[in-house]
Short mmCIF file of C-alpha atoms in Angstrom, two decimals:
data_model
loop_
_atom_site.label_atom_id
_atom_site.label_comp_id
_atom_site.label_asym_id
_atom_site.label_seq_id
_atom_site.Cartn_x
_atom_site.Cartn_y
_atom_site.Cartn_z
CA MET G 1 85.08 109.22 79.23
CA LYS G 2 86.26 112.82 79.11
CA ALA G 3 86.70 114.71 82.38
CA SER G 4 85.14 117.83 80.85
CA LYS G 5 81.87 115.90 80.37
CA ILE G 6 81.38 114.36 83.84
CA LEU G 7 81.01 115.41 87.47
CA LEU G 8 84.33 114.57 89.13
CA GLY G 9 83.35 115.97 92.51
CA THR G 10 86.89 116.25 93.89
CA LEU G 11 87.52 118.59 96.83
CA ARG G 12 90.76 120.16 98.00
CA GLU G 13 89.65 119.92 101.65
CA ALA G 14 87.06 117.78 103.42
CA PRO G 15 83.94 119.60 104.71
CA ALA G 16 84.18 120.94 108.26
CA GLU G 17 81.73 118.33 109.61
CA ALA G 18 84.19 115.56 108.69
CA THR G 19 87.28 117.16 110.26
CA ASN G 20 87.40 114.80 113.24
CA ASP G 21 86.11 111.71 111.42
CA VAL G 22 88.00 108.67 110.15
CA GLU G 23 90.42 109.28 107.30
CA SER G 24 88.59 107.07 104.79
CA TYR G 25 85.42 109.17 105.12
CA LYS G 26 87.33 112.39 104.45
CA LEU G 27 89.13 110.88 101.46
CA MET G 28 85.91 109.50 99.98
CA LEU G 29 84.39 112.98 100.20
CA ARG G 30 87.48 114.59 98.65
CA GLY G 31 87.85 111.86 96.02
CA GLY G 32 84.36 112.42 94.60
CA ILE G 33 83.01 109.08 95.85
CA ILE G 34 80.20 110.09 98.21
CA ARG G 35 78.16 113.05 99.44
CA LYS G 36 76.22 113.35 102.67
CA GLU G 37 72.45 113.61 102.23
CA ASP G 38 71.35 113.37 105.87
CA GLN G 39 72.68 112.09 109.18
CA GLY G 40 74.06 108.66 108.34
CA VAL G 41 72.71 108.70 104.76
CA TYR G 42 75.03 109.12 101.76
CA SER G 43 74.65 109.23 98.00
CA LEU G 44 77.20 107.86 95.58
CA LEU G 45 78.62 110.29 93.01
CA PRO G 46 79.43 109.01 89.50
CA LEU G 47 82.93 107.92 90.55
CA GLY G 48 81.46 106.18 93.60
CA MET G 49 78.87 104.33 91.53
CA LYS G 50 81.57 103.05 89.18
CA ALA G 51 83.76 101.97 92.11
CA ILE G 52 81.06 100.01 93.93
CA GLU G 53 79.79 98.41 90.73
CA ASN G 54 83.34 97.34 89.88
CA LEU G 55 83.69 95.89 93.38
CA GLU G 56 80.41 93.98 93.17
CA ASN G 57 81.15 92.69 89.67
CA HIS G 58 84.50 91.35 90.85
CA PHE G 59 82.89 89.43 93.70
CA LYS G 60 80.16 88.15 91.36
CA GLU G 61 82.82 86.80 89.01
CA LYS G 62 84.43 84.97 91.93
CA VAL G 63 81.18 83.18 92.83
CA SER G 64 80.07 82.54 89.25
CA PHE G 65 81.59 79.05 89.40
CA LEU G 66 78.74 78.17 91.74
CA GLY G 67 76.26 78.59 88.89
CA TYR G 68 74.61 81.72 90.14
CA GLU G 69 71.96 83.65 88.33
CA GLU G 70 70.73 87.18 88.92
CA SER G 71 67.45 88.82 89.92
CA GLN G 72 66.32 86.62 92.78
CA THR G 73 66.37 88.01 96.31
CA SER G 74 65.12 85.08 98.42
CA ILE G 75 64.22 81.40 98.29
CA LYS G 76 60.63 82.00 99.38
CA GLY G 77 58.18 80.86 96.75
CA LEU G 78 60.63 78.56 94.97
CA SER G 79 58.82 75.43 96.18
CA ILE G 80 56.68 75.51 93.03
CA ASP G 81 59.72 75.94 90.76
CA ILE G 82 62.13 73.34 92.11
CA LYS G 83 60.75 69.84 91.58
CA THR G 84 63.57 67.45 90.72
CA TYR G 85 67.21 66.75 91.58
CA LYS G 86 68.09 67.50 87.95
CA GLN G 87 67.57 71.21 88.67
CA LEU G 88 70.14 71.17 91.47
CA PRO G 89 72.49 72.66 92.41
CA ILE G 90 71.21 76.13 91.62
CA GLY G 91 72.34 79.49 92.95
CA LEU G 92 70.95 83.01 92.91
CA TYR G 93 72.20 86.40 93.98
CA SER G 94 71.18 90.06 94.01
CA THR G 95 72.14 93.46 95.38
CA SER G 96 69.98 95.44 97.76
CA VAL G 97 70.01 98.27 100.30
CA GLY G 98 69.57 97.48 103.98
CA ARG G 99 68.97 99.71 106.98
CA VAL G 100 70.30 99.65 110.53
CA GLU G 101 69.03 101.61 113.51
CA GLU G 102 72.36 102.17 115.24
CA LYS G 103 73.76 105.66 115.70
CA PRO G 104 75.44 106.42 112.37
CA LYS G 105 79.03 107.67 112.12
CA TYR G 106 82.27 107.16 110.22
CA GLY G 107 80.73 107.61 106.77
CA LEU G 108 79.91 104.39 104.93
CA LEU G 109 81.49 102.28 107.68
CA LYS G 110 78.49 102.74 109.98
CA ALA G 111 75.83 104.39 107.84
CA LYS G 112 72.06 104.08 108.35
CA GLU G 113 71.79 102.59 104.89
CA TYR G 114 74.22 100.08 103.46
CA ARG G 115 74.49 98.35 100.13
CA LYS G 116 75.02 94.59 100.06
CA LEU G 117 75.50 91.66 97.75
CA HIS G 118 73.70 88.53 98.92
CA GLY G 119 72.77 85.17 97.57
CA PHE G 120 72.31 81.47 98.20
CA LYS G 121 72.89 78.08 96.68
CA ILE G 122 70.42 75.19 96.85
CA ASN G 123 72.22 71.83 96.98
CA SER G 124 71.03 68.24 96.67
CA SER G 125 73.77 66.91 98.96
CA LYS G 126 75.65 67.92 102.08
CA GLU G 127 78.90 67.20 100.23
CA ASP G 128 78.04 69.86 97.62
CA LEU G 129 77.12 72.24 100.45
CA GLU G 130 80.47 71.81 102.19
CA LEU G 131 82.41 72.13 98.92
CA SER G 132 80.74 75.33 97.75
CA TYR G 133 80.86 76.81 101.27
CA GLY G 134 84.61 76.27 101.47
CA GLN G 135 85.17 77.70 97.99
CA ILE G 136 83.16 80.87 98.47
CA LYS G 137 84.70 81.49 101.90
CA GLU G 138 88.21 81.10 100.50
CA ASN G 139 87.48 83.41 97.56
CA PHE G 140 85.91 86.12 99.69
CA ILE G 141 88.76 86.08 102.21
CA ASN G 142 91.43 86.07 99.49
CA ILE G 143 89.86 89.02 97.64
CA LEU G 144 89.61 91.11 100.81
CA GLN G 145 93.12 90.28 102.00
CA GLU G 146 94.55 91.08 98.56
CA ILE G 147 93.32 94.66 98.99
CA ASN G 148 94.92 94.90 102.46
CA ILE G 149 91.72 94.57 104.47
CA PRO G 150 92.66 92.50 107.58
CA VAL G 151 89.58 90.27 107.59
CA GLU G 152 88.97 87.14 109.60
CA CYS G 153 86.09 84.71 110.13
CA ILE G 154 84.48 84.21 113.52
CA THR G 155 81.63 82.03 114.75
CA GLY G 156 78.38 83.99 114.53
CA SER G 157 74.89 83.77 115.98
CA CYS G 158 72.53 81.63 113.91
CA LEU G 159 68.74 81.69 114.44
CA HIS G 160 68.01 78.59 112.38
CA GLU G 161 69.22 75.01 112.67
CA GLY G 162 72.57 75.43 111.00
CA SER G 163 75.85 77.29 111.40
CA LYS G 164 77.04 80.78 110.63
CA GLU G 165 80.32 82.61 110.30
CA GLU G 166 80.84 86.37 110.22
CA ILE G 167 83.46 88.06 108.04
CA VAL G 168 84.82 90.82 110.26
CA VAL G 169 87.51 93.46 110.73
CA ARG G 170 88.83 94.21 114.19
CA THR G 171 88.76 97.94 114.95
CA SER G 172 88.38 100.20 117.96
CA ILE G 173 85.44 101.92 116.23
CA GLY G 174 83.56 98.65 115.84
CA ASP G 175 79.97 98.25 117.03
CA LYS G 176 80.17 94.56 118.01
CA ASP G 177 82.28 92.49 120.40
CA MET G 178 84.21 89.26 119.85
CA VAL G 179 86.49 86.99 121.85
CA SER G 180 89.69 85.51 120.51
CA CYS G 181 92.09 82.93 121.89
CA PRO G 182 95.75 83.89 121.25
CA LYS G 183 96.85 80.24 121.62
CA CYS G 184 94.50 78.02 119.60
CA GLY G 185 92.86 80.69 117.40
CA TYR G 186 89.26 80.21 118.57
CA LYS G 187 87.18 83.27 117.61
CA ALA G 188 83.51 84.01 118.16
CA ASN G 189 80.90 86.72 118.51
CA ILE G 190 80.31 87.24 122.25
CA ASN G 191 76.68 86.19 121.77
CA VAL G 192 77.73 82.62 120.95
CA ALA G 193 81.23 82.36 122.44
CA LYS G 194 81.90 79.34 124.67
CA TYR G 195 84.01 79.43 127.82
CA ARG G 196 85.61 76.89 130.09
CA ILE G 197 83.77 76.94 133.42
CA LYS G 198 85.35 75.19 136.38
CA GLU G 199 83.06 73.62 138.92
CA SER G 200 83.67 74.49 142.57
CA LYS G 201 84.74 71.55 144.75
CA GLU G 202 83.75 73.16 148.09
CA ASP G 203 81.73 71.11 150.52
CA LEU G 204 78.16 72.37 150.85
CA LYS G 205 77.50 74.54 153.87
CA GLY G 206 74.26 75.26 155.67
CA ILE G 207 72.19 78.17 154.39
CA LYS G 208 72.26 81.28 156.60
CA ARG G 209 70.03 84.39 156.69
CA THR G 210 71.98 87.59 157.39
CA TYR G 211 70.80 91.13 158.20
CA THR G 212 72.30 93.52 155.59
CA GLU G 213 70.79 96.95 156.15
CA ASN G 214 70.99 99.12 152.98
CA VAL G 215 73.41 96.66 151.35
CA ARG G 216 71.98 96.56 147.84
CA THR G 217 74.74 96.57 145.23
CA ILE G 218 77.43 94.03 144.37
CA LYS G 219 80.10 96.44 145.62
CA ASP G 220 78.19 96.87 148.90
CA LEU G 221 78.05 93.09 149.31
CA GLU G 222 81.77 92.69 148.55
CA LYS G 223 82.60 95.19 151.27
CA PHE G 224 80.05 93.91 153.83
CA PHE G 225 81.03 90.23 153.57
CA ASN G 226 84.67 90.89 152.63
CA ILE G 227 84.45 88.61 149.59
CA SER G 228 84.90 88.70 145.81
CA SER G 229 81.94 89.26 143.50
CA GLU G 230 82.66 85.77 142.19
CA LYS G 231 81.05 84.44 145.38
CA ILE G 232 77.82 86.38 144.75
CA ALA G 233 74.91 85.52 142.45
CA LYS G 234 72.69 88.41 141.41
CA THR G 235 69.05 87.94 140.46
CA LEU G 236 67.67 90.04 137.61
CA ILE G 237 63.90 90.31 137.20
CA TYR G 238 62.47 90.68 133.67
CA SER G 239 59.01 90.81 132.17
CA TRP G 240 58.42 88.63 129.14
CA GLU G 241 55.19 88.33 127.16
CA GLY G 242 52.98 88.86 130.22
CA LYS G 243 55.14 86.68 132.48
CA ILE G 244 57.85 87.43 135.03
CA ILE G 245 61.20 85.65 134.88
CA ALA G 246 64.32 85.68 137.07
CA ILE G 247 67.83 85.34 135.63
CA LEU G 248 70.78 84.43 137.88
CA LEU G 249 74.31 85.56 136.98
CA ARG G 250 77.60 85.64 138.85
CA GLY G 251 78.02 88.98 140.58
CA ASP G 252 80.68 90.35 138.22
CA ARG G 253 78.79 89.37 135.03
CA ASP G 254 76.50 91.40 132.79
CA LEU G 255 73.42 89.95 131.15
CA ASN G 256 73.62 89.38 127.39
CA GLU G 257 70.10 90.24 126.25
CA ASP G 258 70.68 88.74 122.79
CA LYS G 259 71.38 85.34 124.38
CA LEU G 260 68.30 85.73 126.57
CA LYS G 261 66.10 86.62 123.59
CA LYS G 262 67.41 83.64 121.63
CA TYR G 263 66.78 81.30 124.56
CA LEU G 264 63.23 82.59 124.99
CA VAL G 265 62.70 82.76 121.20
CA SER G 266 61.32 86.28 121.67
CA GLU G 267 62.30 89.90 121.17
CA HIS G 268 59.78 91.12 123.75
CA ILE G 269 61.71 91.36 127.02
CA ALA G 270 62.11 94.28 129.41
CA MET G 271 63.47 94.98 132.89
CA ALA G 272 60.71 94.56 135.46
CA ASN G 273 59.43 97.71 137.18
CA GLU G 274 59.39 98.24 140.96
CA GLU G 275 55.83 96.96 141.29
CA GLU G 276 56.66 93.76 139.41
CA VAL G 277 59.83 93.24 141.45
CA PHE G 278 57.93 93.68 144.74
CA SER G 279 55.24 91.26 143.58
CA ALA G 280 57.90 88.63 142.84
CA THR G 281 60.09 89.16 145.91
CA GLY G 282 58.05 90.97 148.57
CA ALA G 283 61.07 93.24 148.98
CA GLU G 284 62.53 96.52 147.77
CA MET G 285 64.87 96.66 144.80
CA GLY G 286 68.29 95.15 145.54
CA PHE G 287 67.25 92.16 147.64
CA ALA G 288 65.94 89.71 145.02
CA GLY G 289 67.04 86.08 145.21
CA PRO G 290 66.08 82.69 143.76
CA VAL G 291 64.96 80.96 146.97
CA SER G 292 61.13 81.00 147.14
CA ILE G 293 60.86 83.77 144.55
CA LYS G 294 57.41 84.07 142.91
CA VAL G 295 58.15 84.09 139.17
CA ASP G 296 57.04 82.07 136.16
CA ARG G 297 60.52 80.84 135.26
CA ILE G 298 64.00 80.87 136.82
CA LEU G 299 66.90 80.91 134.34
CA VAL G 300 70.28 80.02 135.82
CA ASP G 301 73.51 80.85 134.04
CA GLU G 302 75.64 77.70 133.73
CA GLU G 303 78.36 79.39 135.76
CA VAL G 304 76.04 79.87 138.73
CA SER G 305 75.00 76.22 138.56
CA MET G 306 78.63 75.25 139.24
CA MET G 307 79.22 77.69 142.10
CA ARG G 308 79.07 76.58 145.74
CA ASN G 309 78.02 78.41 148.88
CA PHE G 310 77.26 81.75 147.27
CA ILE G 311 75.36 84.80 148.47
CA VAL G 312 71.96 85.89 147.09
CA GLY G 313 69.17 88.25 148.06
CA ALA G 314 66.72 86.85 150.62
CA ASN G 315 63.56 88.33 149.02
CA ALA G 316 63.23 90.45 152.14
CA THR G 317 64.31 94.06 152.50
CA ASP G 318 67.73 94.35 154.23
CA TYR G 319 68.41 90.60 154.20
CA HIS G 320 70.65 88.26 152.20
CA LEU G 321 71.24 84.52 152.25
CA GLU G 322 74.69 82.95 152.62
CA ASN G 323 75.81 79.49 151.47
CA VAL G 324 73.10 79.08 148.84
CA ASN G 325 73.48 76.21 146.35
CA PHE G 326 71.73 75.39 143.09
CA ASN G 327 69.53 72.27 143.07
CA ARG G 328 69.58 72.05 146.87
CA ASP G 329 68.03 75.43 147.70
CA PHE G 330 66.40 76.31 144.37
CA LYS G 331 65.99 74.91 140.89
CA GLY G 332 65.87 76.45 137.41
CA GLU G 333 66.69 76.15 133.72
CA ILE G 334 70.42 76.17 132.96
CA GLY G 335 71.72 78.18 130.01
CA ASP G 336 74.34 80.70 128.90
CA PHE G 337 73.07 84.23 129.57
CA LYS G 338 76.24 86.21 130.31
CA ASN G 339 78.66 88.52 128.58
CA PRO G 340 82.30 87.40 128.67
CA CYS G 341 84.93 89.10 130.80
CA GLU G 342 88.57 89.71 129.92
CA GLY G 343 90.46 86.69 131.19
CA ASP G 344 87.72 84.10 130.70
CA LEU G 345 89.16 80.75 129.66
CA CYS G 346 88.96 79.31 126.14
CA TYR G 347 86.79 76.21 126.14
CA ILE G 348 89.22 74.45 123.77
CA CYS G 349 92.64 75.06 125.35
CA GLU G 350 91.87 77.01 128.56
CA GLU G 351 94.06 79.96 127.54
CA LYS G 352 92.81 83.38 128.67
CA LEU G 353 90.52 84.89 126.03
CA GLU G 354 90.95 88.42 124.69
CA THR G 355 88.07 90.70 123.71
CA TYR G 356 87.93 93.06 120.71
CA LYS G 357 85.56 95.43 118.94
CA TYR G 358 84.82 94.66 115.31
CA ILE G 359 82.83 95.67 112.24
CA GLN G 360 80.94 92.94 110.41
CA ILE G 361 81.20 93.12 106.62
CA GLY G 362 79.74 89.77 105.62
CA THR G 363 78.18 86.48 106.65
CA LEU G 364 78.35 82.86 105.51
CA SER G 365 75.79 80.34 106.74
CA LYS G 366 74.59 76.86 105.91
CA ILE G 367 71.46 74.86 106.64
CA SER G 368 71.89 71.12 106.31
CA GLN G 369 68.19 70.60 105.58
CA ASP G 370 65.61 73.22 104.59
CA ASN G 371 62.14 71.78 105.10
CA SER G 372 60.47 74.68 103.27
CA LEU G 373 61.73 73.25 99.96
CA SER G 374 61.53 69.74 98.56
CA TYR G 375 62.43 67.86 95.39
CA SER G 376 62.28 64.32 94.01
CA ASP G 377 65.56 62.43 93.92
CA GLU G 378 66.61 59.91 91.25
CA ASN G 379 64.43 57.25 92.93
CA GLY G 380 61.37 59.47 93.09
CA GLU G 381 61.67 59.97 96.86
CA LEU G 382 60.90 63.35 98.38
CA LYS G 383 64.03 65.10 99.73
CA HIS G 384 64.83 68.44 101.36
CA PRO G 385 67.85 70.40 100.02
CA SER G 386 70.73 71.95 101.93
CA ILE G 387 71.23 75.71 101.64
CA LEU G 388 74.31 77.94 101.51
CA LYS G 389 73.69 81.64 102.14
CA TYR G 390 76.06 84.59 102.03
CA SER G 391 75.99 88.37 102.26
CA LEU G 392 78.64 91.02 101.79
CA GLY G 393 78.23 94.67 102.75
CA THR G 394 79.79 96.17 99.64
CA SER G 395 79.47 99.79 100.75
CA ARG G 396 81.35 98.92 103.96
CA VAL G 397 83.98 97.07 101.95
CA LEU G 398 84.37 100.15 99.75
CA ALA G 399 84.97 102.31 102.83
CA LEU G 400 87.44 99.80 104.30
CA THR G 401 89.29 99.67 100.99
CA ALA G 402 89.79 103.42 101.23
CA GLU G 403 90.81 103.08 104.90
CA TYR G 404 93.55 100.54 104.19
CA ASN G 405 94.71 101.80 100.75
CA LYS G 406 95.69 105.45 101.00
CA ASP G 407 98.49 107.93 101.44
CA ASP G 408 98.67 111.63 102.29
CA ASN G 409 97.43 112.54 98.81
CA GLY G 410 94.31 110.40 98.66
CA ILE G 411 92.95 106.91 98.05
CA ILE G 412 95.02 104.31 96.17
CA TRP G 413 92.30 102.16 94.60
CA PRO G 414 93.06 98.52 93.77
CA LYS G 415 92.85 98.03 90.02
CA TYR G 416 89.57 96.07 89.96
CA ILE G 417 87.75 98.65 92.12
CA SER G 418 89.11 101.89 90.69
CA PRO G 419 86.49 103.92 88.79
CA TYR G 420 89.05 104.32 86.01
CA LYS G 421 92.13 102.19 85.55
CA VAL G 422 94.00 104.86 83.60
CA ILE G 423 93.82 108.66 83.60
CA ILE G 424 95.36 110.52 80.67
CA VAL G 425 96.30 114.09 81.48
CA VAL G 426 96.72 116.73 78.78
CA ALA G 427 99.42 118.96 80.26
CA VAL G 428 98.50 122.03 78.18
CA SER G 429 94.90 121.78 77.03
CA LYS G 430 95.35 124.54 74.40
CA ASN G 431 98.20 122.62 72.75
CA LYS G 432 96.58 120.93 69.73
CA GLU G 433 99.30 118.29 69.31
CA GLN G 434 98.99 117.26 72.96
CA GLN G 435 95.19 117.14 72.67
CA ASP G 436 95.29 115.07 69.47
CA LYS G 437 97.88 112.58 70.73
CA ALA G 438 96.07 112.23 74.07
CA LEU G 439 92.80 111.53 72.24
CA GLU G 440 94.51 108.98 70.02
CA LEU G 441 96.01 107.23 73.07
CA TYR G 442 92.64 107.40 74.85
CA ASN G 443 90.90 105.61 71.97
CA THR G 444 93.63 102.96 71.79
CA ILE G 445 93.29 102.16 75.52
CA LYS G 446 89.49 102.07 75.24
CA GLU G 447 89.80 99.48 72.48
CA LEU G 448 91.74 97.30 74.93
CA GLY G 449 88.63 97.21 77.11
CA VAL G 450 90.25 99.29 79.85
CA GLU G 451 88.29 101.96 81.73
CA VAL G 452 90.10 105.20 80.93
CA LEU G 453 89.48 108.87 81.72
CA LEU G 454 90.81 111.67 79.51
CA ASP G 455 91.42 114.82 81.52
CA ASP G 456 90.93 117.38 78.77
CA ARG G 457 89.87 120.22 81.11
CA ASP G 458 91.23 123.73 80.61
CA ASP G 459 93.15 123.70 83.88
CA ARG G 460 96.72 123.82 85.08
CA ALA G 461 98.62 120.50 85.04
CA GLY G 462 99.19 120.74 88.80
CA VAL G 463 95.43 120.87 89.42
CA LYS G 464 94.90 117.83 87.24
CA PHE G 465 97.69 115.91 88.98
CA LYS G 466 96.10 116.63 92.35
CA ASP G 467 92.77 115.34 91.11
CA CYS G 468 94.48 112.20 89.79
CA ASP G 469 95.82 111.50 93.28
CA LEU G 470 92.40 112.10 94.87
CA ILE G 471 90.63 109.89 92.32
CA GLY G 472 93.22 107.21 93.00
CA SER G 473 93.43 105.45 89.62
CA PRO G 474 96.31 102.95 89.30
CA ILE G 475 97.96 104.65 86.28
CA ARG G 476 98.45 108.26 85.19
CA ILE G 477 99.79 109.07 81.75
CA THR G 478 100.72 112.68 81.03
CA VAL G 479 100.88 113.91 77.47
CA GLY G 480 103.18 116.94 77.63
CA LYS G 481 105.94 118.70 75.72
CA LYS G 482 107.90 115.45 75.16
CA ILE G 483 105.09 114.16 72.96
CA THR G 484 106.94 115.77 70.05
CA GLU G 485 109.50 112.97 70.57
CA GLY G 486 106.79 110.34 71.00
CA MET G 487 107.33 110.19 74.78
CA VAL G 488 104.85 110.42 77.68
CA GLU G 489 105.13 110.47 81.47
CA TYR G 490 103.99 107.16 82.97
CA LYS G 491 103.24 107.08 86.71
CA GLU G 492 101.67 104.45 88.94
CA ARG G 493 99.57 105.78 91.82
CA SER G 494 101.47 103.73 94.38
CA ASN G 495 104.81 105.29 93.35
CA SER G 496 106.00 108.83 93.85
CA ASP G 497 108.15 108.97 90.70
CA PHE G 498 107.22 108.80 87.01
CA GLU G 499 108.94 107.29 83.98
CA LEU G 500 109.48 108.97 80.63
CA ILE G 501 108.62 106.24 78.09
CA SER G 502 107.28 105.83 74.59
CA ILE G 503 103.56 105.54 73.86
CA GLU G 504 104.10 101.93 72.80
CA GLU G 505 105.79 101.09 76.10
CA ALA G 506 102.94 102.77 78.02
CA ILE G 507 100.37 100.69 76.16
CA ASN G 508 102.33 97.48 76.85
CA LYS G 509 102.47 98.29 80.57
CA ILE G 510 98.71 98.80 80.60
CA LYS G 511 98.21 95.47 78.85
CA ILE G 512 100.33 93.74 81.51
CA LEU G 513 98.39 95.42 84.32
#
């Protein structure tokens, strides 16, 4: 392709609206990769389209050993197509655009719309499932680490009967939270993370009703009773599908609504209003407790079930109960409904867990048996296949590639992502010999099957060099005054210096690359 015939879209400076944004966003604007259409919505320029297609094609090649085919977006409806074990294993993949409702920022890293590659493999055995799962996970991680993206896999939340891992990058601008154990390496999304909970060994004490005028908050209770919040259990009242439920958490914990929704198998939950709270407790806000509360269900965090002699609201304005104990004074359903705190103990090795923000860029999940599909095995018996699923947010990966592969002059694209692998610069566009030799070299490189751009524009060499840096192609070849001696300037984007070599040597270097 000739630069004079395409829209490069390079900018000397990033637009004012991106001044305080992450560096990758500014460089993708300046490098002619993206343009902003609306808040959180971006279009890909020609260079951007080539880059993301190169990225997706590379990942597709890495999963092609699984026998994938294109143009299938889900497994729904395949029950009439898959009939026998002879058709398995079979895999399918596609690309699509998803939407998220979070507040958009940081360019493609947290855009309203994101592009993703996703697919699945239908297996006739659990052994095949485990094998292909391990292979695709290894390939995905290796590809991302090779381009300097510090990815890791953590345990994720799975709605179906199976398991799920998230491919993530830790970053302070992340929109999700994870826990990590620095000793044994346990890592998980906070919505599914497990913690070591130690049961109190205190002897049970007699329950006691105490007058606590205007003592409503956890901090008020800590001060009034001169105790830690770890000796208090707070009662949260929620409405759920026409019913009222109470959730008990340790005083210093926050409710994890995602865990609650998963437990209830419902998205329709909301904090109860004052009228609903009064109906359940007979008291003003701030004095709710589990003893004799009038609700449809009581959900007790597992941590509270192991506490002894704790303080709760008395369901009477200005009163609390001391020395309350689960099972003796009230009953309920035990589950995990809390967010973790810094310093919680790893359930494997009991080391203190650390918490981090992260961005999710992909998922890997497996279902050992999918009852929506069936096939006949070699004995004619009806069987249900196992399913491997994956997704990769390719637009986010593109942005992270720019974030972790750059210098002061622009993006340094890895060779398999770069829109063009080689850029040939004509130093003096009006010099016929330079133009002719550059065109000859351009055609030779094209015949090698290498994506090459010929910068034949009527511009100063310095302007073209700057654009080369912004575009970020791995190799720049300059056809200048030394072409009379058969020599060209050969420069790799990752190096600051260039070599003066023959055209033949330049072609050999490109072949090796």
